[in-house]
Amino acid sequence: MDNIIHFQTLRKEKEDRLSTYVFQHATMIKSYVDRQVNIREKVKAKYIFSEKVGCERSSVFTKIEEQHFLDWFTFDYLTIKGTTNYQSFVDYSSNNRHSLDAVVHAFFMASVLEPFKVIKSNDSHIHAEKLLTGERCIIKTLSKSKMVNGEDIIFLRSVPVFAHLLCISEIFVQNDQKTIANLIGHFEKSTESWRTFLKKFSIKYSWNRDASVEK
């Protein structure tokens, strides 16, 4: 019994340590994009993003819509160098290595804006099903979830930490059933894997002008 308790304690300590660093890492990425990325690159990217989601180039984004753009700009947009801004951040911070960097970098690079169906939410956790497979999961957010209800379809970016998923993005709600049906139909006609498909097209199906929810 003592060995089991000791193992559980160690596991909890490792989980807490990794979770803390993941959230710190996400904060550092946002700071890098805000302060270090060339403004002309951001303007160019916003034009491309607007075309992808069907907005006029002159559209003024709300604060939360700007977060939707910045998520795509950070992880999915390819710069003139052919890399993502996240990859540029990894290179930029290479002189300040952390013992967890190898694992965390791999998680972040593999992350996609993924759809889930909410079962329930409480405090800083969302209980949900993955939209494609129905696999149940628990998603931990940075703070208490707001305005996320059972049956909602949400898109978010997450990384796995032991038995949980940690949300590293804003939460975007898409309850237009036609849009979700189009997403599934488009994927079924595709020859790509689910995650590769989401990397290319998730932004198209997650976006609407009333879709975003601040955590």
Coordinates of C-alpha atoms in Angstrom, one line a residue:
M1 CA 0.0 0.0 0.0
D2 CA 2.8 2.4 0.9
N3 CA 4.5 1.7 -2.5
I4 CA 1.2 2.5 -4.3
I5 CA 0.8 5.8 -2.4
H6 CA 4.4 6.7 -3.1
F7 CA 4.0 6.0 -6.8
Q8 CA 0.8 8.1 -6.9
T9 CA 2.5 11.0 -5.1
L10 CA 5.4 10.9 -7.6
R11 CA 3.1 10.8 -10.5
K12 CA 1.1 13.8 -9.2
E13 CA 4.3 15.7 -8.7
K14 CA 5.5 15.0 -12.2
E15 CA 2.1 15.9 -13.6
D16 CA 2.0 19.2 -11.7
R17 CA 5.5 20.0 -12.8
L18 CA 4.8 19.3 -16.5
S19 CA 1.5 21.2 -16.4
T20 CA 3.1 24.2 -14.8
Y21 CA 5.8 24.3 -17.5
V22 CA 3.3 23.8 -20.3
F23 CA 1.3 26.9 -19.2
Q24 CA 4.6 28.9 -18.7
H25 CA 5.7 27.9 -22.2
A26 CA 2.4 29.0 -23.7
T27 CA 2.8 32.4 -22.0
M28 CA 6.3 32.8 -23.3
I29 CA 5.1 32.0 -26.9
K30 CA 2.5 34.7 -26.7
S31 CA 5.0 37.2 -25.5
Y32 CA 7.4 36.3 -28.3
V33 CA 4.7 36.7 -31.0
D34 CA 3.6 40.0 -29.5
R35 CA 7.1 41.5 -29.2
Q36 CA 9.4 39.8 -31.7
V37 CA 7.5 38.9 -34.8
N38 CA 7.8 41.4 -37.7
I39 CA 4.6 43.6 -37.9
R40 CA 4.6 43.3 -41.7
E41 CA 4.6 39.5 -41.4
K42 CA 1.5 39.8 -39.1
V43 CA -0.3 42.1 -41.6
K44 CA 0.4 39.8 -44.5
A45 CA -0.8 36.8 -42.4
K46 CA -4.0 38.6 -41.4
Y47 CA -4.9 39.1 -45.1
I48 CA -4.4 35.4 -45.7
F49 CA -6.4 34.5 -42.6
S50 CA -9.2 36.8 -43.6
E51 CA -9.5 35.0 -46.9
K52 CA -9.5 31.6 -45.2
V53 CA -12.3 32.5 -42.9
G54 CA -14.3 34.6 -45.3
C55 CA -13.8 38.0 -43.8
E56 CA -13.3 41.3 -45.6
R57 CA -9.7 42.4 -45.4
S58 CA -10.9 45.6 -43.8
S59 CA -12.7 43.8 -41.0
V60 CA -11.9 44.9 -37.5
F61 CA -11.5 41.8 -35.2
T62 CA -12.8 41.8 -31.7
K63 CA -10.4 41.0 -28.9
I64 CA -11.3 37.3 -28.9
E65 CA -11.3 37.0 -32.7
E66 CA -7.8 38.4 -32.6
Q67 CA -6.9 35.5 -30.4
H68 CA -8.3 33.1 -32.9
F69 CA -6.1 34.7 -35.6
L70 CA -3.0 34.7 -33.3
D71 CA -3.5 31.0 -32.6
W72 CA -3.4 30.2 -36.3
F73 CA -0.6 32.7 -36.9
T74 CA 1.6 31.1 -34.2
F75 CA 1.1 27.5 -35.0
D76 CA -0.2 27.0 -38.5
Y77 CA 0.9 30.0 -40.6
L78 CA 4.1 29.5 -42.6
T79 CA 6.5 32.5 -42.7
I80 CA 8.6 33.4 -45.7
K81 CA 11.2 31.1 -44.3
G82 CA 8.8 28.2 -44.6
T83 CA 8.6 27.7 -40.8
T84 CA 5.9 28.5 -38.2
N85 CA 6.3 31.2 -35.7
Y86 CA 6.3 28.6 -33.0
Q87 CA 9.4 27.0 -34.7
S88 CA 11.0 30.4 -34.8
F89 CA 10.3 30.8 -31.1
V90 CA 12.0 27.5 -30.4
D91 CA 15.1 28.7 -32.3
Y92 CA 15.0 32.1 -30.6
S93 CA 14.9 30.6 -27.1
S94 CA 17.5 27.8 -27.8
N95 CA 20.1 29.3 -25.5
N96 CA 17.7 29.0 -22.5
R97 CA 17.0 25.3 -22.4
H98 CA 14.7 23.6 -19.9
S99 CA 14.9 19.9 -19.0
L100 CA 11.3 19.5 -20.3
D101 CA 11.8 21.3 -23.6
A102 CA 12.2 18.2 -25.8
V103 CA 8.9 16.8 -24.7
V104 CA 7.0 20.0 -24.6
H105 CA 8.3 21.2 -28.0
A106 CA 7.2 17.9 -29.6
F107 CA 3.7 18.3 -28.0
F108 CA 3.3 21.9 -29.1
M109 CA 4.5 21.2 -32.7
A110 CA 2.0 18.3 -33.0
S111 CA -0.9 20.3 -31.6
V112 CA -3.9 21.2 -33.8
L113 CA -7.1 23.2 -33.3
E114 CA -9.3 20.2 -32.6
P115 CA -13.1 19.9 -32.2
F116 CA -14.7 18.3 -29.1
K117 CA -18.3 17.9 -27.9
V118 CA -18.8 19.1 -24.4
I119 CA -20.4 16.8 -21.8
K120 CA -20.1 19.1 -18.9
S121 CA -17.7 21.7 -17.5
N122 CA -16.8 22.6 -13.9
D123 CA -14.1 24.8 -12.3
S124 CA -11.1 24.5 -14.6
H125 CA -12.0 21.3 -16.3
I126 CA -14.1 20.4 -19.3
H127 CA -15.4 16.9 -19.8
A128 CA -15.8 16.2 -23.5
E129 CA -15.8 13.7 -26.3
K130 CA -13.5 14.0 -29.4
L131 CA -15.8 14.8 -32.2
L132 CA -14.5 12.2 -34.7
T133 CA -14.0 9.2 -32.4
G134 CA -16.3 9.8 -29.5
E135 CA -13.3 9.2 -27.1
R136 CA -14.0 10.8 -23.7
C137 CA -11.4 13.1 -22.2
I138 CA -10.9 15.6 -19.5
I139 CA -9.5 19.0 -20.6
K140 CA -7.8 21.3 -18.0
T141 CA -7.9 25.0 -18.8
L142 CA -5.8 27.9 -17.5
S143 CA -8.8 29.2 -15.4
K144 CA -12.4 28.5 -14.8
S145 CA -14.3 27.8 -18.0
K146 CA -17.0 30.3 -18.9
M147 CA -20.1 29.9 -21.1
V148 CA -19.3 26.4 -22.2
N149 CA -22.4 24.2 -22.0
G150 CA -23.2 20.5 -22.5
E151 CA -23.6 19.6 -26.2
D152 CA -21.5 22.6 -27.3
I153 CA -19.0 21.9 -30.1
I154 CA -15.8 23.5 -29.1
F155 CA -12.4 23.9 -30.9
L156 CA -9.2 24.2 -28.9
R157 CA -5.6 23.4 -29.0
S158 CA -4.3 21.1 -26.3
V159 CA -1.3 18.9 -25.3
P160 CA -1.5 15.6 -23.4
V161 CA -0.2 15.5 -19.8
F162 CA -0.7 12.0 -18.3
A163 CA -4.5 11.4 -18.1
H164 CA -5.5 14.9 -19.1
L165 CA -5.4 17.3 -22.0
L166 CA -4.1 20.8 -21.2
C167 CA -5.7 23.6 -23.2
I168 CA -3.1 26.0 -24.5
S169 CA -5.4 28.2 -26.6
E170 CA -8.7 30.1 -26.2
I171 CA -11.9 28.1 -26.6
F172 CA -13.9 28.6 -29.7
V173 CA -17.5 27.4 -29.9
Q174 CA -19.1 26.4 -33.1
N175 CA -22.7 25.4 -32.8
D176 CA -23.7 25.8 -36.4
Q177 CA -24.6 22.2 -37.2
K178 CA -24.3 22.7 -40.9
T179 CA -20.7 23.8 -40.5
I180 CA -19.9 20.8 -38.4
A181 CA -21.6 18.5 -40.9
N182 CA -19.5 20.1 -43.7
L183 CA -16.4 19.5 -41.6
I184 CA -17.1 15.8 -41.3
G185 CA -18.2 15.5 -44.9
H186 CA -15.1 17.3 -46.1
F187 CA -12.8 15.0 -44.0
E188 CA -14.6 11.8 -45.2
K189 CA -13.8 12.8 -48.8
S190 CA -10.2 13.6 -47.9
T191 CA -7.3 11.1 -48.1
E192 CA -5.4 12.8 -45.2
S193 CA -5.2 11.8 -41.6
W194 CA -7.5 13.6 -39.2
R195 CA -4.8 15.7 -37.6
T196 CA -3.2 16.6 -41.0
F197 CA -6.7 17.6 -42.2
L198 CA -7.3 19.8 -39.1
K199 CA -3.9 21.5 -39.5
K200 CA -5.1 22.7 -42.9
F201 CA -8.8 23.2 -42.5
S202 CA -9.7 23.6 -38.8
I203 CA -9.6 27.4 -38.9
K204 CA -12.2 27.4 -41.7
Y205 CA -14.7 25.3 -39.6
S206 CA -14.0 26.7 -36.2
W207 CA -14.5 30.4 -37.1
N208 CA -17.6 32.4 -36.8
R209 CA -18.1 35.9 -35.5
D210 CA -19.9 34.8 -32.3
A211 CA -17.8 31.6 -31.8
S212 CA -15.1 32.6 -29.3
V213 CA -15.3 32.3 -25.5
E214 CA -12.8 33.8 -23.1
K215 CA -11.7 31.4 -20.4

